[in-house]
C-alpha cells in the first residue's frame, strides 16, 4: 500500500488548520489592534485608521484573497469537521473536552456573527456613503444599542477564544507540542495571548461609545 | 452495617441480540469483600434471578485474563469506560450500573464486537516486519534505556477500547481509527526495525479516518486504564506526518 503523495484530505485538514492562523488569526489580531484606536475619537479613526486601510495598494484583491477566501474555506471546511463531533460533556467533564466542544460551537457562532458584522459594515458601506465616510459614527450608532453591543462583545470573545484555543491545538496537530507538559504550558501561553487580545478588543469596542 | 455492605446491587443494560432493543434489569448478591465486577457477575450468573424475583437468562459478558492485561472485559461501569476485572466493588457507588462499551456493536448484553480495533491496527501496519528473503545475522537491535522506557508505555496497550469509546470523534458515524491504533504507529515507528516501514504507516494515518480526524478532546488519555500517553503519541505523530508531508510534497 503506497501513496504517491500525501492524502488530499490530510492536506485539506492541514490547510484548514494553517489558514486559521495565517492569515485569519493574524488578520484578527491586526483588526482588533486597529480598532483599539477608536478611543482617539472620530477624527483620528476616520482620518487615519480607516483612511490608511482604504488607501492600501491592491485593496480589493487583498480583501478577497487574504481575508474573504481563507475565511470562507476555513468556515466551510470547519462545518464539515464539526459534523464529526459527538461530544459527551457531562460524561467526560474534562477541560479539554469542553474546549473541543466550544471550539466547534464558537466556530458556528462566529460564522453567524461575521455574516452580520461584514454585512452591516463592509457590505452596507458599498452603497451607503455615510457608512463609508464616517465609519466611526456608524459604529457608534450601532454599539450604542445595548443588544448590538452584546452581539459584538459575544462575537469578539468567541473569535478570540476560537483563535487562542485553535492555536493551542495547532501545536499538537503540527507536532510542535508533544508531551503533556508542553501541551499544558503552550495552552497557558495561548490563554494569555487570548486574554490580551480580548482586552484589546473590548477596549476597542468601548472606544466607540459616546 | 451500611446497606451497601450487605449486598452488591447491579443495574444492567441488557440486549438479547444485535440490533434488538435494550432493557434494564437489576440484580443483587450477598456482600463479600474484595469482589471485582467480573467475580460479582459470576455470582449473578450462578443464580440469574432479578431483584423482582424473575429467573432470566444469565448476563453475557466478555472476560479473559482477570489481571487487566487482555482488555477483553471493558464495559461502561457507572458511566465510565473501564476494564471490569480491575473495577473493585468496594470502590464503586451502588447500584453499580453496567452497560456495554459504547461505540461498538452489541452482540449480546455486555458483549460487544470490538473487531474494529483490529481493523485499525491492520490498517496502520501495527507490527514489525521481521520476515524476509534474507538472513540478517544480527542480534536484537540496541535501544537506549531512555527510548526503551518511553516506548514501553505504548507497548502496554491491550486494545480494550476504552479510549475509543470516550473519543467524541470515534463511532459508527465516522471512519476515525482512534487513539489506540495511532499510539501503536508511534510505538512501531520508534522500533529500530519497524522504522523501515515508517512512511507506509504514516501514509496510512494520513488517509481517510486517520490522524486528521483527531479533535484533541483528549478524553482518551484520561480514561486509558494503562495510563498510555495517547495524546503525546498524537502530538509526535503530528510532527512525523508534518515531516512526511514535506517529503511527499517537496521530495526527500
Short mmCIF file of C-alpha atoms in Angstrom, two decimals:
data_model
loop_
_atom_site.label_atom_id
_atom_site.label_comp_id
_atom_site.label_asym_id
_atom_site.label_seq_id
_atom_site.Cartn_x
_atom_site.Cartn_y
_atom_site.Cartn_z
CA UNK A 1 0.00 0.00 0.00
CA UNK A 2 1.97 3.01 -1.20
CA UNK A 3 0.75 6.52 -1.73
CA UNK A 4 2.41 8.78 -4.29
CA UNK A 5 1.84 11.86 -2.17
CA UNK A 6 0.14 12.95 0.99
CA UNK A 7 -3.60 12.27 1.02
CA UNK A 8 -5.72 15.18 -0.18
CA UNK A 9 -7.95 15.01 2.91
CA UNK A 10 -4.90 15.28 5.12
CA UNK A 11 -3.68 18.28 3.15
CA UNK A 12 -7.11 19.95 3.23
CA UNK A 13 -7.30 19.49 7.01
CA UNK A 14 -3.80 20.91 7.44
CA UNK A 15 -4.66 23.79 5.11
CA UNK A 16 -7.75 24.45 7.25
CA UNK A 17 -5.53 24.49 10.34
CA UNK A 18 -2.89 26.73 8.76
CA UNK A 19 -5.38 29.25 7.36
CA UNK A 20 -6.86 29.69 10.84
CA UNK A 21 -3.58 31.29 11.90
CA UNK A 22 -2.25 32.53 8.58
CA UNK A 23 -3.85 34.81 7.51
CA UNK A 24 -7.07 34.74 9.59
CA UNK A 25 -5.51 34.80 13.06
CA UNK A 26 -3.02 37.45 12.04
CA UNK A 27 -5.83 39.47 10.46
CA UNK A 28 -7.96 39.26 13.62
CA UNK A 29 -5.05 40.45 15.75
CA UNK A 30 -4.39 43.33 13.35
CA UNK A 31 -8.11 44.15 13.10
CA UNK A 32 -8.55 44.36 16.88
CA UNK A 33 -5.37 46.39 17.29
CA UNK A 34 -6.54 48.80 14.57
CA UNK A 35 -9.94 49.23 16.16
CA UNK A 36 -8.49 49.75 19.62
CA UNK A 37 -7.59 53.18 18.22
CA UNK A 38 -11.29 54.06 18.42
CA UNK A 39 -10.56 55.69 21.78
CA UNK A 40 -8.76 58.55 19.97
CA UNK A 41 -12.09 59.71 18.57
CA UNK A 42 -13.81 60.12 15.22
CA UNK A 43 -11.20 62.38 13.68
CA UNK A 44 -8.30 60.02 14.22
CA UNK A 45 -10.30 56.89 13.48
CA UNK A 46 -11.85 58.08 10.21
CA UNK A 47 -8.94 60.25 9.14
CA UNK A 48 -6.01 57.98 10.00
CA UNK A 49 -7.10 54.37 10.62
CA UNK A 50 -9.85 53.95 8.02
CA UNK A 51 -8.18 56.27 5.50
CA UNK A 52 -4.95 54.20 5.69
CA UNK A 53 -6.85 50.96 5.08
CA UNK A 54 -8.88 52.42 2.23
CA UNK A 55 -5.74 53.77 0.59
CA UNK A 56 -3.97 50.41 0.59
CA UNK A 57 -2.48 49.20 -2.67
CA UNK A 58 -4.48 46.33 -4.30
CA UNK A 59 -7.09 46.65 -1.53
CA UNK A 60 -9.95 44.68 -3.18
CA UNK A 61 -7.57 41.87 -4.16
CA UNK A 62 -6.14 41.74 -0.66
CA UNK A 63 -9.60 41.73 0.87
CA UNK A 64 -10.69 38.83 -1.29
CA UNK A 65 -7.50 36.73 -1.37
CA UNK A 66 -6.16 37.39 2.13
CA UNK A 67 -9.40 37.67 4.09
CA UNK A 68 -12.56 36.51 2.31
CA UNK A 69 -11.41 33.32 0.57
CA UNK A 70 -9.38 31.90 3.51
CA UNK A 71 -12.29 32.70 5.85
CA UNK A 72 -14.82 31.05 3.54
CA UNK A 73 -12.68 27.92 3.23
CA UNK A 74 -11.94 27.82 6.96
CA UNK A 75 -15.64 28.23 7.77
CA UNK A 76 -16.89 25.79 5.12
CA UNK A 77 -14.40 23.04 5.93
CA UNK A 78 -14.86 23.77 9.62
CA UNK A 79 -18.57 22.98 9.28
CA UNK A 80 -17.63 19.65 7.68
CA UNK A 81 -15.22 18.94 10.54
CA UNK A 82 -17.84 19.86 13.14
CA UNK A 83 -20.29 17.24 11.86
CA UNK A 84 -17.99 14.52 13.24
CA UNK A 85 -18.42 15.76 16.81
CA UNK A 86 -20.34 13.54 19.24
CA UNK A 87 -19.43 15.35 22.42
CA UNK A 88 -20.50 13.92 25.79
CA UNK A 89 -19.85 16.89 28.03
CA UNK A 90 -21.49 15.58 31.18
CA UNK A 91 -19.90 12.13 30.98
CA UNK A 92 -16.40 13.45 30.38
CA UNK A 93 -16.05 16.66 32.39
CA UNK A 94 -12.51 17.44 31.34
CA UNK A 95 -11.42 20.94 30.38
CA UNK A 96 -10.03 19.84 27.02
CA UNK A 97 -13.28 18.07 26.19
CA UNK A 98 -15.22 21.28 26.86
CA UNK A 99 -12.72 23.28 24.83
CA UNK A 100 -13.10 20.77 21.98
CA UNK A 101 -16.86 21.32 22.04
CA UNK A 102 -16.60 25.07 22.43
CA UNK A 103 -14.14 25.29 19.52
CA UNK A 104 -16.77 23.84 17.18
CA UNK A 105 -19.75 25.69 18.67
CA UNK A 106 -17.86 29.01 18.68
CA UNK A 107 -16.96 28.42 15.03
CA UNK A 108 -20.66 28.31 14.13
CA UNK A 109 -21.35 31.35 16.34
CA UNK A 110 -18.54 33.29 14.69
CA UNK A 111 -19.85 32.43 11.23
CA UNK A 112 -23.27 33.88 12.08
CA UNK A 113 -21.68 36.94 13.73
CA UNK A 114 -19.37 37.57 10.77
CA UNK A 115 -22.22 37.45 8.27
CA UNK A 116 -23.97 40.17 10.28
CA UNK A 117 -20.79 42.12 11.05
CA UNK A 118 -19.45 42.18 7.49
CA UNK A 119 -22.98 42.83 6.20
CA UNK A 120 -23.54 45.92 8.32
CA UNK A 121 -20.09 47.42 7.83
CA UNK A 122 -18.20 46.48 4.67
CA UNK A 123 -21.20 45.44 2.53
CA UNK A 124 -23.53 48.19 3.72
CA UNK A 125 -20.70 50.67 3.07
CA UNK A 126 -20.75 49.71 -0.61
CA UNK A 127 -23.94 51.64 -1.23
CA UNK A 128 -24.29 53.86 1.83
CA UNK A 129 -21.81 56.67 1.58
CA UNK A 130 -22.40 57.71 5.21
CA UNK A 131 -21.12 54.33 6.43
CA UNK A 132 -18.07 54.61 4.22
CA UNK A 133 -17.26 58.21 5.05
CA UNK A 134 -17.98 58.14 8.78
CA UNK A 135 -17.38 54.56 9.92
CA UNK A 136 -16.76 55.78 13.46
CA UNK A 137 -20.19 57.42 13.61
CA UNK A 138 -21.79 54.32 12.13
CA UNK A 139 -20.12 52.04 14.69
CA UNK A 140 -21.00 54.44 17.50
CA UNK A 141 -24.62 54.37 16.39
CA UNK A 142 -24.60 50.55 16.25
CA UNK A 143 -22.79 49.93 19.52
CA UNK A 144 -24.89 52.43 21.45
CA UNK A 145 -27.73 49.92 21.31
CA UNK A 146 -27.11 47.55 24.18
CA UNK A 147 -28.21 44.43 22.33
CA UNK A 148 -25.89 45.27 19.45
CA UNK A 149 -23.04 45.88 21.90
CA UNK A 150 -23.83 42.47 23.39
CA UNK A 151 -23.76 40.89 19.94
CA UNK A 152 -20.40 42.45 19.14
CA UNK A 153 -18.98 41.53 22.53
CA UNK A 154 -20.11 37.91 22.07
CA UNK A 155 -18.74 37.75 18.53
CA UNK A 156 -15.46 39.25 19.68
CA UNK A 157 -15.00 36.89 22.63
CA UNK A 158 -15.96 33.83 20.57
CA UNK A 159 -13.48 34.83 17.86
CA UNK A 160 -10.65 35.42 20.30
CA UNK A 161 -11.38 32.14 22.09
CA UNK A 162 -11.51 30.27 18.78
CA UNK A 163 -8.14 31.71 17.78
CA UNK A 164 -6.41 31.11 21.13
CA UNK A 165 -7.75 27.57 21.55
CA UNK A 166 -7.13 26.82 17.89
CA UNK A 167 -3.55 27.94 18.32
CA UNK A 168 -3.06 25.60 21.28
CA UNK A 169 -4.45 22.57 19.40
CA UNK A 170 -2.48 23.60 16.32
CA UNK A 171 0.63 22.95 18.40
CA UNK A 172 -0.48 19.32 18.80
CA UNK A 173 -1.70 18.92 15.21
CA UNK A 174 1.54 20.13 13.66
CA UNK A 175 3.71 18.42 16.26
CA UNK A 176 5.12 21.48 17.99
CA UNK A 177 3.95 20.30 21.42
CA UNK A 178 4.09 16.58 22.13
CA UNK A 179 4.47 15.95 25.87
CA UNK A 180 1.51 16.60 28.16
CA UNK A 181 3.59 19.22 29.98
CA UNK A 182 4.44 21.05 26.77
CA UNK A 183 0.80 20.96 25.67
CA UNK A 184 -0.33 22.36 29.03
CA UNK A 185 2.37 25.05 29.04
CA UNK A 186 1.56 26.11 25.48
CA UNK A 187 -2.13 26.07 26.42
CA UNK A 188 -1.43 28.67 29.11
CA UNK A 189 0.63 30.74 26.67
CA UNK A 190 -2.32 30.70 24.24
CA UNK A 191 -4.75 31.57 27.05
CA UNK A 192 -2.54 34.55 27.94
CA UNK A 193 -2.48 35.62 24.31
CA UNK A 194 -6.27 35.26 24.16
CA UNK A 195 -6.79 37.36 27.29
CA UNK A 196 -4.53 40.09 25.92
CA UNK A 197 -6.30 40.07 22.57
CA UNK A 198 -9.73 40.08 24.24
CA UNK A 199 -8.70 43.09 26.34
CA UNK A 200 -7.56 44.98 23.24
CA UNK A 201 -10.81 44.03 21.50
CA UNK A 202 -13.06 45.14 24.36
CA UNK A 203 -11.03 48.32 24.68
CA UNK A 204 -11.75 48.97 21.01
CA UNK A 205 -15.48 48.36 21.44
CA UNK A 206 -15.68 50.70 24.44
CA UNK A 207 -13.74 53.34 22.49
CA UNK A 208 -16.65 53.71 20.07
CA UNK A 209 -19.14 54.54 22.82
CA UNK A 210 -20.06 58.24 23.24
CA UNK B 1 -23.59 -2.23 58.79
CA UNK B 2 -24.43 0.18 55.93
CA UNK B 3 -26.76 -1.07 53.23
CA UNK B 4 -24.07 -1.34 50.59
CA UNK B 5 -22.10 -3.68 52.90
CA UNK B 6 -24.94 -6.20 52.98
CA UNK B 7 -25.47 -6.69 49.30
CA UNK B 8 -23.97 -5.86 45.95
CA UNK B 9 -26.57 -4.37 43.64
CA UNK B 10 -26.28 -4.20 39.87
CA UNK B 11 -28.34 -2.36 37.29
CA UNK B 12 -27.50 -3.91 33.95
CA UNK B 13 -28.42 -2.79 30.44
CA UNK B 14 -29.32 -5.95 28.59
CA UNK B 15 -29.85 -6.70 24.93
CA UNK B 16 -30.87 -10.07 23.54
CA UNK B 17 -29.44 -9.82 20.03
CA UNK B 18 -27.59 -7.38 17.77
CA UNK B 19 -29.95 -4.57 16.82
CA UNK B 20 -32.70 -5.57 19.25
CA UNK B 21 -33.91 -3.02 21.82
CA UNK B 22 -32.10 -2.83 25.14
CA UNK B 23 -33.73 -3.01 28.56
CA UNK B 24 -32.66 -2.74 32.19
CA UNK B 25 -32.58 -5.47 34.83
CA UNK B 26 -31.46 -5.30 38.43
CA UNK B 27 -29.67 -7.97 40.41
CA UNK B 28 -28.43 -8.24 43.98
CA UNK B 29 -25.98 -10.68 45.51
CA UNK B 30 -24.85 -11.04 49.13
CA UNK B 31 -21.94 -8.79 50.02
CA UNK B 32 -18.48 -10.33 50.17
CA UNK B 33 -15.26 -8.32 50.44
CA UNK B 34 -12.76 -7.92 47.59
CA UNK B 35 -15.16 -8.63 44.74
CA UNK B 36 -14.48 -7.10 41.36
CA UNK B 37 -17.21 -6.58 38.76
CA UNK B 38 -16.42 -9.85 36.99
CA UNK B 39 -16.29 -12.03 40.10
CA UNK B 40 -19.58 -10.46 41.20
CA UNK B 41 -21.11 -11.06 37.75
CA UNK B 42 -20.06 -14.71 38.10
CA UNK B 43 -22.10 -14.91 41.29
CA UNK B 44 -25.06 -13.38 39.41
CA UNK B 45 -24.53 -15.94 36.66
CA UNK B 46 -24.82 -18.82 39.16
CA UNK B 47 -28.31 -17.72 40.08
CA UNK B 48 -29.65 -15.28 37.47
CA UNK B 49 -32.69 -14.04 39.36
CA UNK B 50 -33.56 -10.33 39.21
CA UNK B 51 -34.47 -8.31 42.29
CA UNK B 52 -38.09 -8.73 41.12
CA UNK B 53 -37.66 -12.46 41.66
CA UNK B 54 -37.77 -13.27 37.98
CA UNK B 55 -35.45 -16.01 36.66
CA UNK B 56 -33.81 -14.71 33.48
CA UNK B 57 -31.14 -15.75 31.00
CA UNK B 58 -27.68 -15.25 32.53
CA UNK B 59 -25.93 -12.00 31.68
CA UNK B 60 -23.41 -12.34 28.87
CA UNK B 61 -20.08 -10.51 29.00
CA UNK B 62 -16.51 -10.92 27.81
CA UNK B 63 -13.54 -11.72 30.02
CA UNK B 64 -10.24 -13.50 29.91
CA UNK B 65 -7.14 -12.66 31.93
CA UNK B 66 -8.61 -11.13 35.11
CA UNK B 67 -5.47 -9.03 35.61
CA UNK B 68 -6.02 -6.04 33.30
CA UNK B 69 -3.73 -7.12 30.51
CA UNK B 70 -6.04 -8.70 27.92
CA UNK B 71 -8.50 -5.84 27.52
CA UNK B 72 -11.49 -8.04 26.72
CA UNK B 73 -13.68 -7.12 29.71
CA UNK B 74 -14.01 -3.37 29.14
CA UNK B 75 -17.52 -2.02 29.68
CA UNK B 76 -19.26 1.12 30.86
CA UNK B 77 -19.22 0.98 34.67
CA UNK B 78 -21.19 3.75 36.38
CA UNK B 79 -20.86 5.69 33.14
CA UNK B 80 -17.09 5.29 32.80
CA UNK B 81 -15.46 3.01 30.22
CA UNK B 82 -13.00 0.73 32.05
CA UNK B 83 -11.96 -2.91 32.34
CA UNK B 84 -14.36 -4.70 34.69
CA UNK B 85 -11.72 -7.01 36.18
CA UNK B 86 -9.91 -4.10 37.83
CA UNK B 87 -13.15 -2.36 38.86
CA UNK B 88 -13.30 -3.24 42.56
CA UNK B 89 -16.78 -3.40 44.02
CA UNK B 90 -15.71 -1.77 47.29
CA UNK B 91 -14.71 1.37 45.41
CA UNK B 92 -17.91 1.69 43.35
CA UNK B 93 -21.15 3.50 44.13
CA UNK B 94 -24.19 1.23 44.22
CA UNK B 95 -26.27 0.23 42.42
CA UNK B 96 -23.43 -0.45 40.02
CA UNK B 97 -24.67 0.47 36.56
CA UNK B 98 -23.24 -1.77 33.84
CA UNK B 99 -23.63 -1.01 30.15
CA UNK B 100 -21.90 -2.39 27.07
CA UNK B 101 -18.81 -0.49 25.88
CA UNK B 102 -20.23 2.39 23.80
CA UNK B 103 -19.48 2.93 20.10
CA UNK B 104 -19.13 -0.78 19.39
CA UNK B 105 -21.93 -3.03 18.04
CA UNK B 106 -23.55 -5.03 20.82
CA UNK B 107 -23.51 -8.80 20.31
CA UNK B 108 -25.49 -9.57 23.44
CA UNK B 109 -25.87 -7.90 26.84
CA UNK B 110 -22.41 -6.59 27.80
CA UNK B 111 -20.60 -8.39 24.99
CA UNK B 112 -19.58 -6.12 22.11
CA UNK B 113 -17.91 -6.73 18.78
CA UNK B 114 -14.58 -4.93 19.00
CA UNK B 115 -13.16 -6.14 15.69
CA UNK B 116 -12.93 -2.52 14.53
CA UNK B 117 -9.91 -2.17 16.83
CA UNK B 118 -8.15 -4.98 14.96
CA UNK B 119 -9.10 -3.44 11.60
CA UNK B 120 -7.47 -0.19 12.69
CA UNK B 121 -4.30 -1.98 13.77
CA UNK B 122 -4.17 -3.82 10.45
CA UNK B 123 -4.68 -0.61 8.55
CA UNK B 124 -1.74 1.13 10.16
CA UNK B 125 0.50 -1.96 9.96
CA UNK B 126 0.95 -2.11 13.73
CA UNK B 127 3.64 -4.78 13.57
CA UNK B 128 7.34 -5.15 12.88
CA UNK B 129 8.31 -6.80 9.58
CA UNK B 130 10.90 -9.38 10.53
CA UNK B 131 10.28 -12.00 7.87
CA UNK B 132 12.01 -11.56 4.54
CA UNK B 133 14.04 -13.40 1.93
CA UNK B 134 17.22 -12.59 3.80
CA UNK B 135 19.13 -13.60 6.87
CA UNK B 136 20.07 -10.64 8.99
CA UNK B 137 22.82 -12.42 11.00
CA UNK B 138 22.36 -9.81 13.63
CA UNK B 139 21.18 -9.90 17.17
CA UNK B 140 18.41 -7.76 18.54
CA UNK B 141 18.94 -4.08 17.73
CA UNK B 142 20.08 -1.87 20.59
CA UNK B 143 17.71 0.67 22.04
CA UNK B 144 18.81 3.25 24.60
CA UNK B 145 17.21 2.85 28.04
CA UNK B 146 15.59 6.29 27.70
CA UNK B 147 14.00 5.41 24.37
CA UNK B 148 13.01 1.99 25.67
CA UNK B 149 11.24 3.38 28.70
CA UNK B 150 9.29 5.81 26.51
CA UNK B 151 8.36 3.03 24.08
CA UNK B 152 7.35 0.71 26.90
CA UNK B 153 4.46 2.98 27.84
CA UNK B 154 2.85 2.36 24.44
CA UNK B 155 3.54 -1.37 24.45
CA UNK B 156 1.12 -1.71 27.38
CA UNK B 157 -1.90 -1.15 25.11
CA UNK B 158 -4.26 -4.12 25.46
CA UNK B 159 -6.81 -2.99 22.84
CA UNK B 160 -9.57 -2.71 25.44
CA UNK B 161 -11.27 0.10 23.50
CA UNK B 162 -11.86 2.46 26.45
CA UNK B 163 -10.07 5.32 24.66
CA UNK B 164 -12.22 4.75 21.58
CA UNK B 165 -15.50 4.75 23.47
CA UNK B 166 -14.55 8.03 25.18
CA UNK B 167 -13.45 9.65 21.92
CA UNK B 168 -16.07 12.14 20.61
CA UNK B 169 -14.73 11.73 17.08
CA UNK B 170 -14.91 7.91 17.03
CA UNK B 171 -18.02 5.86 16.42
CA UNK B 172 -20.28 4.26 13.86
CA UNK B 173 -20.71 7.70 12.24
CA UNK B 174 -17.02 8.16 11.45
CA UNK B 175 -14.11 6.34 9.84
CA UNK B 176 -11.66 7.51 12.54
CA UNK B 177 -9.30 4.70 13.58
CA UNK B 178 -8.94 6.25 17.03
CA UNK B 179 -6.12 6.82 19.50
CA UNK B 180 -5.20 3.16 20.20
CA UNK B 181 -4.06 2.39 16.65
CA UNK B 182 -2.34 5.80 16.41
CA UNK B 183 -0.34 5.07 19.55
CA UNK B 184 0.81 1.79 18.01
CA UNK B 185 2.07 3.69 14.98
CA UNK B 186 4.10 5.80 17.40
CA UNK B 187 5.47 2.61 19.01
CA UNK B 188 6.27 0.72 15.81
CA UNK B 189 7.85 3.75 14.15
CA UNK B 190 10.25 4.04 17.08
CA UNK B 191 11.46 0.46 16.78
CA UNK B 192 14.86 0.10 15.05
CA UNK B 193 13.44 -2.48 12.62
CA UNK B 194 9.89 -1.12 12.50
CA UNK B 195 11.31 2.24 11.46
CA UNK B 196 11.80 0.91 7.90
CA UNK B 197 8.02 0.96 7.38
CA UNK B 198 7.53 4.39 8.95
CA UNK B 199 6.49 6.08 5.69
CA UNK B 200 3.88 3.41 4.97
CA UNK B 201 2.38 3.71 8.45
CA UNK B 202 2.35 7.49 8.23
CA UNK B 203 0.66 7.37 4.84
CA UNK B 204 -1.95 5.05 6.32
CA UNK B 205 -2.76 7.53 9.10
CA UNK B 206 -2.66 10.46 6.66
CA UNK B 207 -5.56 8.84 4.78
CA UNK B 208 -9.29 8.72 5.40
CA UNK B 209 -10.09 8.23 9.10
CA UNK B 210 -6.50 8.91 10.08
CA UNK B 211 -4.83 11.39 12.41
CA UNK B 212 -6.63 14.38 10.87
CA UNK B 213 -9.86 13.14 12.44
CA UNK B 214 -8.46 13.69 15.93
CA UNK B 215 -10.22 16.68 17.52
CA UNK B 216 -7.89 16.97 20.54
CA UNK B 217 -10.65 16.49 23.09
CA UNK B 218 -8.12 14.32 24.93
CA UNK B 219 -10.70 12.15 26.72
CA UNK B 220 -8.71 9.13 25.54
CA UNK B 221 -5.72 9.82 27.75
CA UNK B 222 -7.99 10.46 30.75
CA UNK B 223 -9.81 7.13 30.56
CA UNK B 224 -6.94 4.85 29.44
CA UNK B 225 -6.64 2.18 32.17
CA UNK B 226 -2.98 1.62 31.32
CA UNK B 227 -2.13 5.34 31.53
CA UNK B 228 -0.73 5.35 28.00
CA UNK B 229 0.30 8.86 26.91
CA UNK B 230 -2.03 8.73 23.89
CA UNK B 231 -2.07 12.49 23.34
CA UNK B 232 1.72 12.58 23.36
CA UNK B 233 1.67 9.89 20.68
CA UNK B 234 -0.77 12.01 18.68
CA UNK B 235 1.49 15.08 19.06
CA UNK B 236 4.56 13.08 18.00
CA UNK B 237 2.65 11.69 15.02
CA UNK B 238 1.57 15.23 14.19
CA UNK B 239 5.27 16.06 13.93
CA UNK B 240 6.07 12.88 11.94
CA UNK B 241 3.21 13.47 9.49
CA UNK B 242 4.25 17.12 9.08
CA UNK B 243 7.75 15.98 8.08
CA UNK B 244 6.31 13.22 5.90
CA UNK B 245 4.02 15.68 4.09
CA UNK B 246 7.00 17.94 3.40
CA UNK B 247 8.87 14.93 1.99
CA UNK B 248 5.85 13.93 -0.12
CA UNK B 249 5.33 17.41 -1.50
CA UNK B 250 8.90 18.58 -1.95
CA UNK B 251 10.84 15.32 -2.14
CA UNK B 252 13.44 13.94 0.23
#
